[in-house]
Short mmCIF file of C-alpha atoms in Angstrom, two decimals:
data_model
loop_
_atom_site.label_atom_id
_atom_site.label_comp_id
_atom_site.label_asym_id
_atom_site.label_seq_id
_atom_site.Cartn_x
_atom_site.Cartn_y
_atom_site.Cartn_z
CA MET A 1 35.53 34.14 -48.27
CA SER A 2 33.69 33.04 -45.33
CA ALA A 3 29.88 33.06 -45.62
CA GLN A 4 27.65 34.07 -42.88
CA THR A 5 26.11 31.38 -40.99
CA SER A 6 22.50 30.87 -42.01
CA ARG A 7 20.37 30.81 -38.89
CA TYR A 8 17.09 28.88 -38.85
CA GLU A 9 15.10 26.78 -36.47
CA SER A 10 16.98 24.13 -34.93
CA ASP A 11 15.75 20.62 -33.89
CA THR A 12 16.98 18.82 -30.70
CA LEU A 13 19.43 15.98 -30.62
CA PRO A 14 17.75 12.78 -29.73
CA ALA A 15 19.20 11.01 -26.49
CA GLU A 16 18.69 7.47 -28.09
CA THR A 17 20.99 6.11 -30.88
CA VAL A 18 19.89 6.96 -34.25
CA ASP A 19 20.27 4.82 -37.70
CA VAL A 20 22.44 7.71 -39.33
CA VAL A 21 23.95 11.02 -38.65
CA VAL A 22 24.55 13.15 -42.01
CA ILE A 23 27.34 15.78 -41.26
CA GLY A 24 26.64 18.45 -43.65
CA GLY A 25 23.56 20.22 -44.50
CA GLY A 26 23.89 20.88 -48.27
CA ALA A 27 22.58 19.21 -51.25
CA ALA A 28 24.60 15.98 -50.76
CA GLY A 29 23.75 15.64 -46.98
CA LEU A 30 19.99 16.77 -47.26
CA ASN A 31 19.41 14.28 -50.26
CA GLY A 32 21.02 11.56 -48.37
CA ALA A 33 18.88 12.30 -45.53
CA LEU A 34 15.78 12.44 -47.45
CA MET A 35 16.48 8.84 -49.04
CA LEU A 36 17.24 7.41 -45.25
CA ALA A 37 14.08 9.35 -43.74
CA ARG A 38 11.69 8.05 -46.61
CA SER A 39 12.83 4.48 -45.71
CA ARG A 40 11.92 5.11 -42.16
CA ARG A 41 15.40 5.47 -40.91
CA SER A 42 15.91 7.68 -37.67
CA VAL A 43 18.17 10.46 -39.15
CA VAL A 44 19.68 13.47 -37.96
CA VAL A 45 21.45 16.14 -40.20
CA ILE A 46 24.21 18.24 -38.42
CA ASP A 47 24.50 21.53 -40.30
CA SER A 48 27.10 24.31 -39.77
CA GLY A 49 24.88 26.66 -41.85
CA THR A 50 27.93 27.78 -43.88
CA PRO A 51 27.36 26.53 -47.55
CA ARG A 52 30.06 26.77 -50.13
CA ASN A 53 27.57 28.64 -52.61
CA ALA A 54 26.15 31.18 -49.93
CA PRO A 55 27.98 34.13 -51.99
CA ALA A 56 25.89 33.36 -55.07
CA ALA A 57 22.71 34.96 -55.92
CA ALA A 58 21.29 31.96 -57.75
CA MET A 59 22.11 28.49 -58.50
CA HIS A 60 22.56 27.27 -62.16
CA GLY A 61 22.86 24.19 -64.33
CA PHE A 62 20.24 21.91 -62.49
CA ILE A 63 17.19 21.53 -64.50
CA VAL A 64 13.77 22.71 -62.94
CA LEU A 65 15.64 24.70 -60.24
CA ASP A 66 17.90 26.81 -62.28
CA GLY A 67 18.09 30.23 -61.08
CA THR A 68 16.84 29.39 -57.45
CA PRO A 69 18.86 31.18 -54.78
CA PRO A 70 20.85 28.77 -52.91
CA PRO A 71 19.19 29.41 -49.49
CA GLU A 72 15.94 28.67 -50.94
CA ILE A 73 16.68 25.40 -52.14
CA LEU A 74 18.32 24.42 -48.67
CA LYS A 75 15.19 25.55 -46.97
CA ARG A 76 12.90 23.61 -49.25
CA GLY A 77 15.25 20.50 -48.52
CA ARG A 78 15.37 21.03 -44.77
CA ARG A 79 11.45 21.30 -44.76
CA GLN A 80 11.06 17.94 -46.75
CA VAL A 81 13.50 16.03 -44.72
CA ARG A 82 11.56 16.86 -41.68
CA GLU A 83 8.31 15.94 -43.50
CA TYR A 84 9.48 12.17 -43.15
CA GLY A 85 10.56 12.43 -39.73
CA GLY A 86 14.30 13.45 -40.06
CA ARG A 87 15.92 16.14 -37.48
CA ILE A 88 18.03 18.97 -38.61
CA VAL A 89 20.43 20.36 -36.03
CA LEU A 90 22.24 23.56 -36.55
CA GLY A 91 25.69 23.21 -35.13
CA GLU A 92 29.38 22.65 -35.72
CA VAL A 93 30.96 19.19 -35.16
CA ALA A 94 33.78 19.35 -32.85
CA SER A 95 34.58 15.59 -32.88
CA ALA A 96 33.39 12.49 -34.78
CA GLU A 97 34.75 9.05 -33.52
CA PRO A 98 33.98 5.29 -33.45
CA ALA A 99 32.40 4.03 -30.30
CA GLU A 100 32.02 0.64 -28.57
CA PRO A 101 29.85 -1.77 -31.00
CA VAL A 102 26.51 -2.77 -29.47
CA GLU A 103 25.91 -6.60 -30.14
CA GLY A 104 28.23 -6.53 -32.95
CA ASP A 105 26.50 -3.42 -34.58
CA LEU A 106 28.85 -0.30 -35.14
CA ARG A 107 28.30 2.87 -33.23
CA PHE A 108 29.88 6.36 -33.75
CA THR A 109 29.85 9.29 -31.43
CA VAL A 110 29.57 12.84 -32.84
CA THR A 111 30.05 15.68 -30.50
CA LEU A 112 29.12 19.28 -31.23
CA ALA A 113 31.20 22.60 -30.24
CA ASP A 114 28.63 23.02 -27.61
CA GLY A 115 29.20 19.97 -25.75
CA ARG A 116 26.00 18.12 -27.14
CA SER A 117 26.42 14.67 -28.58
CA VAL A 118 24.54 11.77 -30.67
CA THR A 119 25.20 8.30 -31.11
CA ALA A 120 24.63 6.83 -34.54
CA ARG A 121 24.95 3.40 -36.10
CA ARG A 122 26.25 4.84 -39.25
CA LEU A 123 27.77 8.22 -40.55
CA LEU A 124 27.50 9.95 -43.81
CA VAL A 125 29.87 12.84 -44.25
CA ALA A 126 28.74 15.83 -46.56
CA THR A 127 30.75 18.32 -45.48
CA GLY A 128 31.48 20.14 -48.84
CA LEU A 129 34.56 22.13 -49.64
CA ARG A 130 36.43 25.16 -49.22
CA ASP A 131 37.44 27.16 -52.05
CA VAL A 132 41.13 28.38 -51.54
CA LEU A 133 41.72 31.81 -53.28
CA PRO A 134 44.95 33.27 -54.35
CA GLU A 135 46.18 35.88 -51.58
CA LEU A 136 45.41 38.98 -53.79
CA PRO A 137 44.20 42.08 -52.14
CA GLY A 138 40.59 42.81 -52.70
CA LEU A 139 39.77 39.25 -54.69
CA ALA A 140 37.86 37.65 -51.71
CA GLU A 141 35.55 40.74 -51.32
CA HIS A 142 34.00 40.11 -54.87
CA TRP A 143 34.16 36.10 -54.64
CA GLY A 144 30.91 34.65 -56.10
CA HIS A 145 29.86 38.06 -57.72
CA SER A 146 32.61 39.47 -60.11
CA VAL A 147 35.08 36.93 -59.15
CA VAL A 148 33.98 33.52 -60.42
CA HIS A 149 35.18 30.03 -60.97
CA CYS A 150 32.87 27.69 -62.86
CA PRO A 151 31.81 28.90 -66.47
CA TYR A 152 28.71 26.61 -65.85
CA CYS A 153 27.60 28.00 -62.73
CA HIS A 154 28.24 31.84 -63.61
CA GLY A 155 29.15 31.97 -67.22
CA TRP A 156 25.71 32.99 -68.70
CA GLU A 157 25.54 35.76 -66.44
CA VAL A 158 28.94 37.28 -67.38
CA ARG A 159 28.58 36.51 -71.00
CA ASP A 160 30.12 39.19 -73.29
CA GLU A 161 31.72 41.03 -70.42
CA PRO A 162 35.66 41.90 -70.20
CA ILE A 163 36.76 38.98 -68.37
CA GLY A 164 40.19 38.24 -66.98
CA ILE A 165 41.62 34.76 -66.24
CA LEU A 166 43.96 35.03 -63.18
CA ALA A 167 46.02 31.91 -63.72
CA THR A 168 46.47 29.93 -60.56
CA SER A 169 47.76 26.28 -61.78
CA PRO A 170 47.79 24.30 -65.23
CA ALA A 171 43.90 24.03 -64.59
CA SER A 172 43.79 27.71 -65.61
CA LEU A 173 44.70 26.95 -69.19
CA HIS A 174 41.69 25.07 -69.93
CA HIS A 175 39.52 27.66 -67.86
CA ALA A 176 40.72 30.13 -70.49
CA LEU A 177 39.22 28.23 -73.20
CA LEU A 178 35.78 27.56 -71.54
CA PHE A 179 35.46 31.35 -70.77
CA ARG A 180 36.58 32.46 -74.44
CA GLN A 181 33.16 30.66 -75.36
CA LEU A 182 31.39 33.38 -73.24
CA THR A 183 33.34 36.53 -74.46
CA ASP A 184 35.17 37.85 -77.10
CA ASP A 185 37.13 40.22 -74.74
CA LEU A 186 39.50 37.71 -72.72
CA LEU A 187 42.79 38.35 -70.99
CA TYR A 188 44.87 35.91 -69.74
CA PHE A 189 47.06 37.01 -66.49
CA THR A 190 49.93 34.43 -66.20
CA ASN A 191 50.54 35.86 -62.56
CA GLY A 192 53.95 34.30 -62.53
CA THR A 193 52.85 30.88 -64.40
CA ASP A 194 54.43 29.49 -67.28
CA LEU A 195 53.23 29.24 -71.00
CA ASP A 196 54.66 27.02 -73.69
CA GLU A 197 54.68 28.13 -77.33
CA GLY A 198 52.11 25.49 -78.16
CA THR A 199 49.82 27.27 -75.59
CA ARG A 200 50.56 30.86 -76.78
CA ALA A 201 49.77 29.86 -80.38
CA ARG A 202 46.19 28.06 -79.21
CA PHE A 203 45.74 31.37 -77.28
CA ALA A 204 46.58 33.83 -80.23
CA ALA A 205 44.20 31.47 -82.43
CA ARG A 206 41.30 32.20 -80.26
CA ASN A 207 42.22 35.85 -79.58
CA ILE A 208 42.96 35.41 -75.90
CA ARG A 209 45.52 38.19 -75.10
CA ILE A 210 48.17 37.33 -72.64
CA ILE A 211 49.49 39.53 -69.78
CA GLU A 212 52.74 38.48 -68.17
CA THR A 213 53.30 41.33 -65.78
CA GLU A 214 52.42 40.10 -62.12
CA VAL A 215 48.97 41.49 -60.69
CA GLN A 216 49.39 43.42 -57.58
CA GLU A 217 45.68 43.81 -56.56
CA VAL A 218 41.96 44.07 -57.39
CA VAL A 219 40.64 47.52 -57.94
CA GLU A 220 37.11 48.54 -57.42
CA LYS A 221 34.98 51.62 -58.13
CA ASP A 222 31.95 52.50 -56.30
CA GLY A 223 31.87 49.13 -54.80
CA ALA A 224 32.08 47.13 -57.89
CA LEU A 225 34.92 45.28 -59.36
CA ALA A 226 36.62 47.71 -62.01
CA GLY A 227 39.91 45.76 -63.07
CA LEU A 228 43.43 44.67 -61.88
CA ARG A 229 46.34 46.79 -61.04
CA LEU A 230 50.01 45.46 -62.29
CA VAL A 231 53.06 45.77 -60.00
CA ASP A 232 54.50 48.19 -62.87
CA GLY A 233 51.12 50.34 -61.96
CA THR A 234 49.25 49.63 -65.12
CA PHE A 235 45.74 49.53 -64.63
CA VAL A 236 43.80 46.84 -66.81
CA ALA A 237 39.93 47.24 -66.84
CA ARG A 238 37.98 44.26 -66.48
CA ARG A 239 34.49 43.62 -65.29
CA VAL A 240 35.05 39.82 -64.23
CA ILE A 241 37.81 37.97 -62.84
CA ALA A 242 37.79 34.18 -63.38
CA VAL A 243 39.86 32.06 -61.07
CA ALA A 244 40.47 28.30 -60.65
CA THR A 245 40.57 28.04 -56.91
CA ARG A 246 42.12 25.05 -54.82
CA LEU A 247 39.52 22.90 -53.77
CA GLN A 248 39.76 21.58 -50.20
CA ALA A 249 37.37 19.31 -48.68
CA ARG A 250 36.24 20.44 -45.25
CA THR A 251 37.63 18.06 -42.59
CA GLU A 252 37.17 20.16 -39.32
CA GLY A 253 35.96 17.65 -36.38
CA LEU A 254 36.69 14.55 -38.48
CA ASP A 255 40.17 13.55 -37.40
CA GLY A 256 39.02 10.81 -35.06
CA LEU A 257 37.33 8.93 -38.04
CA LYS A 258 40.67 8.51 -39.87
CA LEU A 259 39.12 8.83 -43.21
CA PRO A 260 41.72 8.33 -45.99
CA MET A 261 42.35 11.18 -48.08
CA GLU A 262 43.94 12.19 -51.66
CA ASP A 263 45.54 14.84 -53.56
CA LEU A 264 44.26 15.76 -56.94
CA PRO A 265 46.97 16.41 -59.72
CA ASP A 266 48.59 19.89 -60.17
CA ASN A 267 47.83 20.88 -56.89
CA MET A 268 44.03 21.21 -57.57
CA GLY A 269 42.90 20.15 -54.31
CA ARG A 270 42.39 17.65 -51.64
CA ARG A 271 39.58 15.28 -51.00
CA PHE A 272 38.15 12.48 -49.10
CA ALA A 273 38.82 9.02 -51.21
CA SER A 274 35.89 6.97 -51.59
CA ALA A 275 34.43 4.11 -53.65
CA MET A 276 31.18 3.02 -55.16
CA ALA A 277 28.22 4.78 -53.71
CA GLY A 278 30.48 6.85 -51.26
CA ALA A 279 31.79 3.92 -49.17
CA THR A 280 35.08 4.54 -47.60
CA ASP A 281 37.83 2.28 -46.02
CA VAL A 282 36.32 2.99 -42.61
CA PRO A 283 33.55 0.86 -41.76
CA GLY A 284 30.11 2.38 -41.48
CA VAL A 285 31.24 5.66 -42.82
CA TRP A 286 30.31 7.06 -46.41
CA VAL A 287 30.90 10.48 -47.92
CA ALA A 288 29.19 12.26 -50.85
CA GLY A 289 29.22 15.51 -52.54
CA ASN A 290 31.97 17.96 -52.83
CA ALA A 291 33.79 16.60 -49.85
CA THR A 292 34.73 13.62 -52.08
CA ASP A 293 33.76 14.94 -55.58
CA LEU A 294 35.42 18.14 -55.62
CA THR A 295 33.98 19.45 -59.10
CA ALA A 296 30.45 18.18 -58.67
CA GLN A 297 27.76 20.80 -59.06
CA VAL A 298 24.67 20.86 -57.08
CA GLY A 299 22.63 18.29 -58.95
CA ALA A 300 25.55 15.80 -59.18
CA SER A 301 26.10 16.36 -55.17
CA ALA A 302 22.51 15.73 -54.71
CA ALA A 303 22.49 12.56 -56.57
CA ALA A 304 25.40 11.33 -54.92
CA GLY A 305 23.80 11.97 -51.43
CA ALA A 306 20.70 9.84 -52.60
CA LEU A 307 22.77 7.06 -53.80
CA ALA A 308 25.03 6.84 -50.43
CA GLY A 309 21.77 7.23 -48.63
CA ALA A 310 20.18 4.43 -50.45
CA HIS A 311 23.37 2.22 -49.87
CA ILE A 312 23.50 3.06 -46.17
CA ASN A 313 19.89 1.89 -45.72
CA ALA A 314 20.34 -1.32 -47.80
CA LEU A 315 23.17 -2.30 -45.30
CA LEU A 316 21.44 -1.39 -42.36
CA ALA A 317 18.65 -3.65 -43.45
CA THR A 318 21.15 -6.41 -43.65
CA ALA A 319 22.28 -5.84 -40.15
CA ASP A 320 18.81 -5.64 -38.80
CA THR A 321 18.04 -8.93 -40.38
CA ASP A 322 21.18 -10.36 -39.00
CA ALA A 323 20.35 -9.18 -35.37
CA ALA A 324 16.59 -10.55 -35.72
CA LEU A 325 18.00 -13.93 -36.91
CA ALA A 326 20.64 -14.15 -34.09
CA ALA A 327 17.89 -13.19 -31.48
CA ALA A 328 15.42 -15.54 -33.06
CA GLN A 329 18.06 -18.44 -32.72
CA ALA A 330 19.00 -17.61 -29.18
CA ALA A 331 15.33 -17.62 -28.16
CA ASN A 332 14.80 -20.99 -29.74
CA THR A 333 17.98 -22.30 -27.97
CA ALA A 334 16.85 -20.92 -24.60
CA ALA A 335 13.37 -22.46 -25.31
CA CYS A 336 14.79 -26.01 -26.35
CA PRO A 337 18.14 -26.18 -24.69
CA SER A 338 18.37 -29.85 -25.26
CA ALA A 339 17.88 -29.34 -29.29
#
């Protein structure tokens, strides 16, 4: 499931304190950085170069950019952030922690795995998520191609194919109805999960056939997915397997921030908790994109990054004004000590 690191020219980390460090170089992080850079904020994006959608050939469901390869979207995004003075640094975050405030203003230190560090006034966490697949031999090798999870991201491309739903949780029941919209040849592999009589009746009404024998492995032929082998030795031909993954926000290096997290129902996943515009319970830290909205597609993640960036800029503007007022009052007092 791991994607190869996408290498590109990396900017240098500034020695001076910056307004915002964005942790994560996907749609949410880059769009947040774009909003901040266009507001003349000094911003640094720390990008691990391992986007969630790296295995996909194209991104879908986002008007104008539909069908664009994910690497091309990120390349354009990095270029646009840089055009407004933002910096993009390729690296892994080893730690992110609050630092001593300066004249009442917050500070954070972000340290990379190679030992470099940068100080920021505010943080935007846009680390995305990790799809946790069932531990079924052969499944991960076809992830993002013949093994898919989202009918809106991949559905049109697999329409009319023989599709198998590999059940993982109660979410798989609705998954089946969505993929039934795309094909007349749909099998539901219960894979140890239970189906009540009402669900069986609904599946029968839509001609969704049920396979109750447990799945043993994914079978491929000539490098392509051919089907599933069951524990009794039966081979079931399928061209596509749809699976509802467990969605896990990426938290590496962020323990020091003590950001609150919460679990989704039915063991669907775990995310960073957030409020309006991605604000968290930790002052000075925002989250955006799949790290907090686990089902957001690229467009929604980009929009969330823009909203968070605008919110951060607004609060920084207030902080700048408070500091300027305090400095002006201090200067007036010094000039007129008896006043």
